[in-house]
Short mmCIF file of C-alpha atoms in Angstrom, two decimals:
data_model
loop_
_atom_site.label_atom_id
_atom_site.label_comp_id
_atom_site.label_asym_id
_atom_site.label_seq_id
_atom_site.Cartn_x
_atom_site.Cartn_y
_atom_site.Cartn_z
CA MET A 15 -67.89 20.34 -36.53
CA SER A 16 -64.92 18.30 -37.78
CA PRO A 17 -67.02 16.44 -41.64
CA THR A 18 -65.39 13.38 -39.50
CA ARG A 19 -67.74 13.44 -36.57
CA ARG A 20 -70.53 14.52 -38.66
CA TRP A 21 -70.65 10.92 -40.36
CA ILE A 22 -70.43 9.70 -36.41
CA MET A 23 -73.79 11.01 -35.77
CA LEU A 24 -74.97 10.19 -37.93
CA ALA A 25 -74.52 6.31 -38.01
CA SER A 26 -75.49 6.67 -34.42
CA SER A 27 -78.75 8.76 -35.27
CA LEU A 28 -79.69 5.89 -37.99
CA VAL A 29 -79.60 3.60 -34.78
CA ALA A 30 -82.12 4.69 -33.18
CA ALA A 31 -84.56 4.77 -35.36
CA MET A 32 -83.57 1.22 -36.17
CA THR A 33 -85.09 1.24 -32.77
CA THR A 34 -88.47 2.35 -33.21
CA THR A 35 -88.79 0.01 -37.24
CA CYS A 36 -87.52 -3.48 -34.93
CA ALA A 37 -90.04 -2.10 -31.85
CA THR A 38 -92.39 -1.23 -34.66
CA ALA A 39 -92.62 -3.70 -37.81
CA GLY A 40 -90.92 -6.50 -35.50
CA VAL A 41 -94.02 -8.13 -35.11
CA ALA A 42 -95.15 -8.47 -38.15
CA TYR A 43 -92.04 -11.19 -38.65
CA VAL A 44 -93.14 -14.36 -36.53
CA ILE A 45 -96.50 -13.71 -38.16
CA PRO A 46 -96.22 -17.34 -39.84
CA VAL A 47 -95.83 -19.11 -36.33
CA LEU A 48 -98.39 -17.47 -34.62
CA HIS A 49 -100.70 -18.27 -38.27
CA SER A 50 -99.59 -22.14 -38.61
CA ASP A 51 -98.22 -22.52 -34.66
CA HIS A 52 -100.51 -20.88 -32.60
CA GLY A 53 -103.58 -21.12 -35.10
CA MET A 54 -104.24 -17.15 -34.56
CA PRO A 55 -105.51 -15.94 -37.29
CA LEU A 56 -103.91 -14.24 -40.47
CA SER A 57 -105.97 -11.14 -39.87
CA LYS A 58 -106.37 -10.62 -35.91
CA ALA A 59 -101.47 -11.82 -36.11
CA ALA A 60 -102.30 -8.46 -38.53
CA THR A 61 -103.74 -6.48 -35.68
CA LEU A 62 -101.24 -7.66 -33.03
CA ALA A 63 -98.56 -6.70 -36.09
CA ALA A 64 -99.96 -2.88 -36.05
CA ILE A 65 -100.31 -2.89 -32.68
CA PRO A 66 -96.95 -0.45 -31.98
CA THR A 67 -98.18 1.45 -35.20
CA ILE A 68 -100.93 2.73 -33.08
CA GLY A 69 -98.54 2.96 -30.21
CA LEU A 70 -95.95 5.32 -32.06
CA THR A 71 -98.93 7.49 -33.82
CA LEU A 72 -100.40 8.68 -31.06
CA THR A 73 -97.80 9.97 -30.02
CA ILE A 74 -95.31 11.00 -32.67
CA ILE A 75 -96.61 13.89 -32.85
CA ALA A 76 -95.44 15.28 -28.97
CA TRP A 77 -92.91 14.20 -28.88
CA GLY A 78 -91.54 16.31 -32.71
CA ALA A 79 -92.56 18.64 -30.51
CA ALA A 80 -90.40 17.62 -27.66
CA LEU A 81 -87.51 17.22 -30.21
CA ASP A 82 -88.21 20.94 -31.08
CA ARG A 83 -88.16 22.35 -27.80
CA PHE A 84 -85.95 20.50 -26.10
CA GLY A 85 -82.95 19.03 -28.74
CA GLU A 86 -82.69 15.28 -29.68
CA ARG A 87 -80.86 13.42 -27.81
CA ARG A 88 -81.99 13.98 -23.97
CA VAL A 89 -85.39 13.40 -26.09
CA LEU A 90 -83.51 9.99 -28.07
CA LEU A 91 -82.62 8.33 -24.28
CA ILE A 92 -86.03 9.38 -23.20
CA SER A 93 -88.23 7.96 -25.88
CA LEU A 94 -85.37 4.53 -26.33
CA GLY A 95 -85.43 3.57 -22.43
CA ILE A 96 -89.85 3.12 -23.20
CA THR A 97 -89.16 1.78 -25.59
CA ALA A 98 -86.37 -0.57 -24.67
CA ALA A 99 -89.14 -1.33 -21.27
CA GLY A 100 -91.70 -1.83 -24.06
CA THR A 101 -89.99 -4.57 -25.84
CA VAL A 102 -88.25 -6.72 -23.03
CA ALA A 103 -92.26 -6.37 -21.15
CA ALA A 104 -92.94 -7.93 -24.52
CA MET A 105 -89.95 -10.85 -24.43
CA ILE A 106 -91.00 -11.56 -20.85
CA VAL A 107 -95.32 -12.14 -21.95
CA ALA A 108 -93.59 -14.20 -24.82
CA GLU A 109 -91.20 -16.46 -22.31
CA THR A 110 -95.06 -16.72 -20.25
CA GLY A 111 -97.31 -18.15 -23.24
CA ALA A 112 -98.75 -15.55 -22.45
CA GLY A 113 -102.55 -14.27 -25.03
CA PHE A 114 -103.55 -11.80 -27.54
CA ALA A 115 -104.28 -9.05 -24.97
CA SER A 116 -100.96 -9.49 -23.04
CA LEU A 117 -98.71 -9.28 -25.75
CA ALA A 118 -101.07 -6.20 -26.67
CA ILE A 119 -100.36 -3.95 -23.98
CA PRO A 120 -96.21 -4.22 -24.11
CA LEU A 121 -96.21 -4.00 -28.50
CA LEU A 122 -98.36 -0.20 -27.24
CA ILE A 123 -95.50 0.63 -25.13
CA SER A 124 -92.81 0.43 -27.16
CA GLY A 125 -94.25 2.22 -29.85
CA LEU A 126 -96.11 4.72 -27.87
CA GLY A 127 -92.17 5.13 -26.90
CA SER A 128 -90.03 5.27 -30.42
CA GLY A 129 -91.45 7.99 -32.64
CA ALA A 130 -88.47 9.67 -31.28
CA ALA A 131 -86.20 8.05 -32.54
CA ASN A 132 -87.94 7.92 -36.44
CA GLY A 133 -88.25 11.94 -36.19
CA ALA A 134 -85.91 12.66 -35.46
CA SER A 135 -82.66 13.85 -37.18
CA GLY A 136 -84.07 16.68 -39.32
CA ARG A 137 -82.97 18.83 -37.30
CA ILE A 138 -78.79 16.83 -37.06
CA VAL A 139 -78.86 16.57 -41.27
CA VAL A 140 -80.09 20.60 -41.77
CA GLY A 141 -78.28 21.41 -38.82
CA TRP A 142 -74.48 20.05 -39.62
CA PHE A 143 -74.50 19.24 -42.71
CA PRO A 144 -74.51 21.56 -45.26
CA PRO A 145 -77.25 21.12 -48.56
CA HIS A 146 -75.40 20.07 -51.15
CA GLN A 147 -75.29 16.50 -49.47
CA ARG A 148 -78.30 16.58 -47.15
CA GLY A 149 -79.88 14.80 -49.86
CA THR A 150 -77.62 11.80 -49.58
CA ALA A 151 -77.05 12.23 -45.19
CA MET A 152 -81.25 11.80 -44.77
CA GLY A 153 -80.67 9.22 -47.12
CA VAL A 154 -77.74 7.32 -45.05
CA ARG A 155 -80.31 7.94 -41.75
CA GLN A 156 -83.20 7.25 -43.78
CA MET A 157 -81.25 3.54 -44.33
CA ALA A 158 -82.36 2.69 -40.21
CA GLN A 159 -86.31 1.14 -42.53
CA PRO A 160 -84.33 -1.10 -44.64
CA LEU A 161 -81.61 -2.55 -42.78
CA ALA A 162 -83.81 -2.85 -39.06
CA ILE A 163 -86.09 -4.00 -41.05
CA GLY A 164 -83.91 -7.02 -42.85
CA VAL A 165 -82.44 -7.60 -39.00
CA CYS A 166 -85.96 -8.88 -38.08
CA ALA A 167 -86.18 -10.09 -41.74
CA LEU A 168 -82.95 -13.11 -41.35
CA THR A 169 -83.26 -13.31 -37.39
CA MET A 170 -86.92 -12.94 -36.04
CA PRO A 171 -88.98 -16.26 -38.23
CA VAL A 172 -85.83 -18.47 -37.89
CA PHE A 173 -85.42 -17.37 -33.61
CA ALA A 174 -88.63 -17.44 -33.36
CA GLU A 175 -90.04 -21.26 -35.75
CA ARG A 176 -86.34 -22.98 -34.19
CA LEU A 177 -86.07 -21.19 -30.65
CA GLY A 178 -89.99 -19.47 -29.64
CA LEU A 179 -91.81 -16.72 -29.91
CA ALA A 180 -89.06 -15.23 -26.56
CA THR A 181 -85.91 -15.13 -28.45
CA ALA A 182 -88.14 -13.99 -32.03
CA PHE A 183 -88.70 -11.08 -29.11
CA ALA A 184 -85.45 -10.46 -28.02
CA VAL A 185 -83.93 -8.80 -31.07
CA PRO A 186 -85.63 -5.45 -30.76
CA VAL A 187 -84.18 -5.95 -27.02
CA VAL A 188 -81.18 -5.62 -28.36
CA VAL A 189 -81.36 -3.17 -31.08
CA THR A 190 -82.79 -0.24 -28.34
CA VAL A 191 -80.08 -1.76 -26.41
CA ILE A 192 -76.81 -0.48 -29.31
CA GLY A 193 -79.27 2.09 -28.86
CA VAL A 194 -79.55 3.83 -26.56
CA ILE A 195 -75.38 3.01 -26.63
CA ALA A 196 -75.03 5.35 -29.28
CA VAL A 197 -77.07 8.00 -28.12
CA ALA A 198 -75.46 8.90 -25.72
CA VAL A 199 -72.12 7.89 -26.89
CA ALA A 200 -72.05 10.12 -30.21
CA VAL A 201 -75.67 12.89 -30.57
CA VAL A 202 -74.98 16.82 -29.93
CA ASP A 203 -77.37 18.91 -30.35
CA PRO A 204 -76.24 21.61 -33.67
CA PRO A 205 -77.24 25.01 -32.32
CA LEU A 206 -80.56 26.74 -33.93
CA PRO A 207 -78.88 29.60 -36.24
CA PRO A 208 -80.15 32.78 -34.49
CA ALA A 209 -80.89 34.24 -38.38
CA SER A 210 -83.45 32.16 -38.86
CA ALA A 211 -84.78 31.59 -35.28
CA ALA A 212 -87.60 34.39 -36.40
CA VAL A 213 -88.05 33.23 -39.74
CA SER A 214 -88.70 29.21 -39.08
CA ALA A 215 -90.88 29.29 -36.05
CA ALA A 216 -93.77 30.98 -38.15
CA ASN A 217 -95.48 28.33 -38.87
CA PRO A 218 -95.05 27.28 -42.31
CA TYR A 219 -97.85 25.03 -43.25
CA ARG A 220 -98.89 28.76 -43.81
CA ARG A 221 -97.37 29.99 -46.09
CA ARG A 222 -98.27 27.30 -49.19
CA SER A 223 -99.15 23.93 -49.66
CA PHE A 224 -96.32 22.07 -50.00
CA LEU A 225 -96.05 20.46 -46.31
CA GLN A 226 -99.11 18.97 -46.36
CA ARG A 227 -98.48 17.73 -50.57
CA VAL A 228 -96.00 15.78 -49.88
CA HIS A 229 -96.84 14.21 -46.50
CA ALA A 230 -100.41 13.36 -49.27
CA VAL A 231 -98.45 12.02 -51.59
CA SER A 232 -96.00 10.13 -48.57
CA VAL A 233 -99.02 8.65 -47.18
CA LEU A 234 -99.67 6.94 -50.67
CA LEU A 235 -96.84 5.52 -51.32
CA VAL A 236 -96.50 4.48 -47.59
CA ILE A 237 -99.36 1.89 -48.96
CA PRO A 238 -97.60 -1.15 -51.22
CA GLN A 239 -93.97 -0.18 -48.07
CA SER A 240 -96.41 -0.83 -45.19
CA LEU A 241 -98.17 -4.67 -47.17
CA MET A 242 -93.92 -5.80 -48.43
CA TRP A 243 -92.93 -4.95 -44.85
CA THR A 244 -95.54 -6.38 -42.86
CA PHE A 245 -97.67 -9.73 -45.21
CA VAL A 246 -94.16 -10.76 -48.18
CA PRO A 247 -92.14 -13.33 -44.86
CA ALA A 248 -95.90 -14.23 -45.02
CA TRP A 249 -96.28 -14.60 -48.41
CA LEU A 250 -92.69 -16.06 -49.10
CA ILE A 251 -93.47 -18.50 -46.10
CA VAL A 252 -97.73 -19.18 -46.59
CA GLY A 253 -98.60 -18.97 -49.96
CA HIS A 254 -95.27 -20.14 -51.34
CA HIS A 255 -93.43 -22.71 -49.02
CA TRP A 256 -90.12 -20.69 -48.79
CA SER A 257 -88.46 -22.11 -45.51
CA ALA A 258 -88.00 -19.37 -43.22
CA LEU A 259 -84.40 -18.84 -43.37
CA SER A 260 -84.39 -18.75 -46.66
CA ALA A 261 -87.01 -16.00 -46.97
CA GLY A 262 -85.45 -14.11 -45.09
CA VAL A 263 -82.75 -13.86 -46.81
CA LEU A 264 -83.96 -13.10 -49.65
CA VAL A 265 -85.86 -10.37 -47.78
CA THR A 266 -82.41 -8.54 -46.23
CA VAL A 267 -81.13 -8.67 -49.14
CA THR A 268 -84.04 -6.93 -50.82
CA GLN A 269 -84.53 -4.15 -47.60
CA VAL A 270 -80.46 -3.74 -47.90
CA ALA A 271 -80.92 -3.23 -52.09
CA GLY A 272 -83.40 -0.27 -50.85
CA ALA A 273 -81.73 0.80 -48.42
CA LEU A 274 -78.55 1.46 -50.94
CA GLY A 275 -80.63 2.72 -53.39
CA ARG A 276 -81.91 5.36 -50.89
CA ILE A 277 -78.30 7.24 -50.86
CA LEU A 278 -77.89 7.03 -54.34
CA VAL A 279 -81.62 8.50 -55.43
CA GLY A 280 -80.79 10.70 -51.99
CA ARG A 281 -76.99 11.78 -53.78
CA ILE A 282 -79.09 12.46 -56.73
CA SER A 283 -80.79 14.74 -55.60
CA ASP A 284 -78.04 16.50 -54.60
CA VAL A 285 -77.04 17.21 -58.27
CA VAL A 286 -79.76 17.62 -59.76
CA GLY A 287 -81.60 20.55 -56.83
CA SER A 288 -84.29 18.62 -56.82
CA ARG A 289 -86.43 16.72 -54.20
CA MET A 290 -89.67 16.32 -56.30
CA ARG A 291 -88.60 15.10 -59.31
CA PRO A 292 -86.64 11.60 -57.58
CA ILE A 293 -90.30 11.40 -56.18
CA ARG A 294 -92.45 11.52 -58.37
CA VAL A 295 -90.45 8.85 -60.79
CA ILE A 296 -89.74 6.54 -57.84
CA ALA A 297 -93.93 6.57 -57.37
CA ALA A 298 -94.80 6.06 -61.48
CA THR A 299 -91.41 3.04 -60.82
CA ALA A 300 -93.38 1.59 -57.69
CA ALA A 301 -96.64 2.09 -59.25
CA VAL A 302 -95.54 -0.43 -62.40
CA LEU A 303 -93.19 -1.83 -59.85
CA THR A 304 -95.72 -4.02 -57.91
CA GLY A 305 -98.82 -3.96 -60.67
CA GLY A 306 -96.83 -6.02 -62.14
CA LEU A 307 -96.13 -8.32 -59.02
CA ALA A 308 -100.04 -8.51 -58.38
CA LEU A 309 -99.64 -10.21 -62.18
CA ALA A 310 -96.71 -11.98 -61.56
CA ASP A 311 -98.64 -13.55 -58.27
CA TRP A 312 -101.68 -14.42 -60.53
CA LEU A 313 -100.21 -15.86 -62.80
CA ASP A 314 -97.99 -18.22 -60.23
CA SER A 315 -94.36 -16.90 -63.00
CA PRO A 316 -91.57 -18.46 -61.62
CA VAL A 317 -90.16 -14.63 -62.11
CA ALA A 318 -92.40 -13.73 -58.66
CA ALA A 319 -90.05 -13.11 -55.91
CA GLY A 320 -87.97 -11.42 -57.97
CA VAL A 321 -90.48 -8.62 -59.20
CA MET A 322 -90.58 -8.46 -55.09
CA VAL A 323 -87.63 -7.68 -54.73
CA LEU A 324 -87.56 -4.87 -56.92
CA ALA A 325 -91.03 -4.46 -56.21
CA SER A 326 -89.93 -3.67 -52.72
CA ILE A 327 -87.03 -1.25 -53.89
CA SER A 328 -88.71 1.12 -55.54
CA THR A 329 -91.55 1.63 -52.94
CA VAL A 330 -88.70 1.94 -49.88
CA ALA A 331 -86.96 5.27 -52.23
CA ASP A 332 -89.07 8.17 -51.35
CA ASN A 333 -88.61 8.42 -47.69
CA GLY A 334 -85.00 10.12 -47.34
CA LEU A 335 -86.09 12.60 -50.04
CA ALA A 336 -89.25 13.19 -48.93
CA PHE A 337 -88.16 13.54 -44.78
CA THR A 338 -85.02 16.50 -46.44
CA ALA A 339 -87.57 18.70 -47.96
CA ILE A 340 -89.82 18.63 -45.00
CA ALA A 341 -86.70 19.07 -42.83
CA GLU A 342 -85.53 21.96 -45.58
CA PHE A 343 -88.67 24.12 -45.87
CA ALA A 344 -89.92 23.74 -42.13
CA GLY A 345 -86.79 24.98 -40.53
CA PRO A 346 -84.97 24.20 -37.70
CA SER A 347 -87.88 25.08 -35.07
CA TRP A 348 -90.29 23.41 -36.68
CA SER A 349 -88.47 20.02 -38.48
CA GLY A 350 -89.31 18.16 -35.59
CA ARG A 351 -93.01 18.73 -35.43
CA SER A 352 -93.39 18.53 -39.23
CA LEU A 353 -91.90 15.40 -39.76
CA GLY A 354 -93.96 13.50 -36.38
CA VAL A 355 -97.08 14.84 -38.70
CA GLN A 356 -95.37 13.00 -41.53
CA ASN A 357 -94.99 9.64 -39.31
CA THR A 358 -98.70 10.70 -38.20
CA ALA A 359 -100.15 9.74 -41.07
CA GLN A 360 -97.20 7.42 -42.57
CA TYR A 361 -98.59 5.22 -39.25
CA VAL A 362 -102.19 6.16 -39.32
CA THR A 363 -102.08 4.09 -42.51
CA THR A 364 -100.09 2.01 -42.53
CA ALA A 365 -101.93 0.52 -38.75
CA ALA A 366 -105.50 1.83 -40.98
CA THR A 367 -104.62 -0.85 -43.64
CA THR A 368 -102.88 -3.37 -42.97
CA PRO A 369 -105.04 -5.12 -41.02
CA LEU A 370 -107.99 -4.92 -44.55
CA ILE A 371 -105.33 -6.04 -46.42
CA GLY A 372 -104.66 -9.46 -43.86
CA ARG A 373 -108.27 -9.66 -44.03
CA LEU A 374 -108.29 -9.69 -48.68
CA ILE A 375 -105.51 -11.63 -48.80
CA GLU A 376 -108.00 -14.53 -47.21
CA SER A 377 -111.36 -13.93 -49.29
CA ALA A 378 -109.30 -12.86 -52.25
CA GLY A 379 -105.57 -13.94 -52.10
CA TYR A 380 -102.30 -12.00 -52.13
CA PRO A 381 -102.23 -10.79 -56.27
CA ALA A 382 -105.65 -8.42 -54.91
CA ALA A 383 -103.94 -7.14 -52.80
CA PHE A 384 -100.94 -6.38 -54.65
CA ALA A 385 -103.30 -4.96 -56.63
CA ILE A 386 -104.50 -2.80 -54.77
CA ALA A 387 -101.63 -1.70 -53.51
CA ALA A 388 -100.53 -0.31 -56.55
CA LEU A 389 -103.71 2.63 -56.85
CA GLY A 390 -101.62 4.68 -53.84
CA PRO A 391 -98.71 5.35 -55.67
CA LEU A 392 -100.22 5.13 -58.90
CA ILE A 393 -102.69 8.98 -57.20
CA ALA A 394 -99.83 10.16 -56.30
CA LEU A 395 -98.18 11.08 -58.39
CA PRO A 396 -99.70 14.42 -60.29
CA LEU A 397 -99.99 15.59 -55.36
CA VAL A 398 -95.82 15.84 -56.23
CA PRO A 399 -95.80 19.51 -55.25
CA ARG A 400 -92.80 21.04 -57.25
CA ASP A 401 -90.16 21.97 -54.94
CA ALA A 402 -89.88 24.37 -52.15
CA GLY A 403 -86.89 26.54 -54.02
CA ALA A 404 -83.37 25.13 -54.40
CA PRO A 405 -82.47 22.77 -51.94
CA GLY A 406 -81.36 24.17 -47.94
CA THR A 407 -83.64 27.06 -49.11
CA ASP A 408 -87.09 28.64 -48.08
CA ALA A 409 -89.81 28.52 -50.61
CA SER A 410 -90.40 32.19 -52.29
CA ASP A 411 -92.54 30.78 -54.84
CA PRO A 412 -96.29 30.70 -54.37
CA SER A 413 -97.31 28.04 -56.84
CA ASP A 414 -97.26 24.67 -55.69
CA ALA A 415 -98.55 23.45 -60.06
#
């Protein structure tokens, strides 16, 4: 496999993963229109936004097991096909002007189908890239989430406001179709190394608590991340009276910066030979900046939007490092399932906290929500484990302290 082919494959995997984010997070970007034009309460709109995530959560471990068993190419094509069906149906239902329940069904279907794309790439990164490039490669792959958020933020609020909900829901459809083409053209499953097959077949969760602690840390760090993704557009448009276009541009710029930040921290982890030490720094930074955003918004400070940008960048920086560490530790026979567990834990947290945060904002305001979210990374700090060993190797140190 030539270096050029590796990176083309990784780029195709990135595009495929963008479909998951568009299918599950895109609804958040029509919340302002649902709230202001259709009279939907913020808590109910937030519940609707969480429905695709619920579907994703229900199937993501099963998709991970399928990835481990059958490889990424075939499973991704099936997964993306289901996602495409759900997103097309959501667009059609939105065009007919049907109610909450009717729109919830296709959104659930798109979420059910999107799990493989979100959990894929662990085997591609570990199988096709050498250890000293894996942090960088996974950082590139993890650009999918912020880039997809940027695409949705730049298009869906404006489309919903000016052209209607159906046009806004066309955005996930287009991204999913592009993802199907990218996978069909470029993705090749890496071979399972014979020497590692017997070792990697053993359940990595029984060796030590490394994976469990990484999952726990990621769950706590996803709380402010999901808050930023879901409610910042409404915070800007409804709370601070920004136009949909200006809010979309700011969110898009923020997400692009967050995507580049994932590559940077991935490269740093390759250079310093550690995935966990950078995560500690990220957790501390996210706690400070999210807490600072709560204070700035409470004071109605003009710098609140700038603090939001920095806080958003910090809250997405850890994902690639956690994914890389999990894939390396779990091995090629368990990476799909382990990343499925990782994503399930994060999406369960997102699905559970999104409606609660919506109610908190309605009752106490955005500053209180930002302050509560800042506690997540603060609690995560002491839970970050030691590295499992040198990047690309299995752990031999029995201590997690």
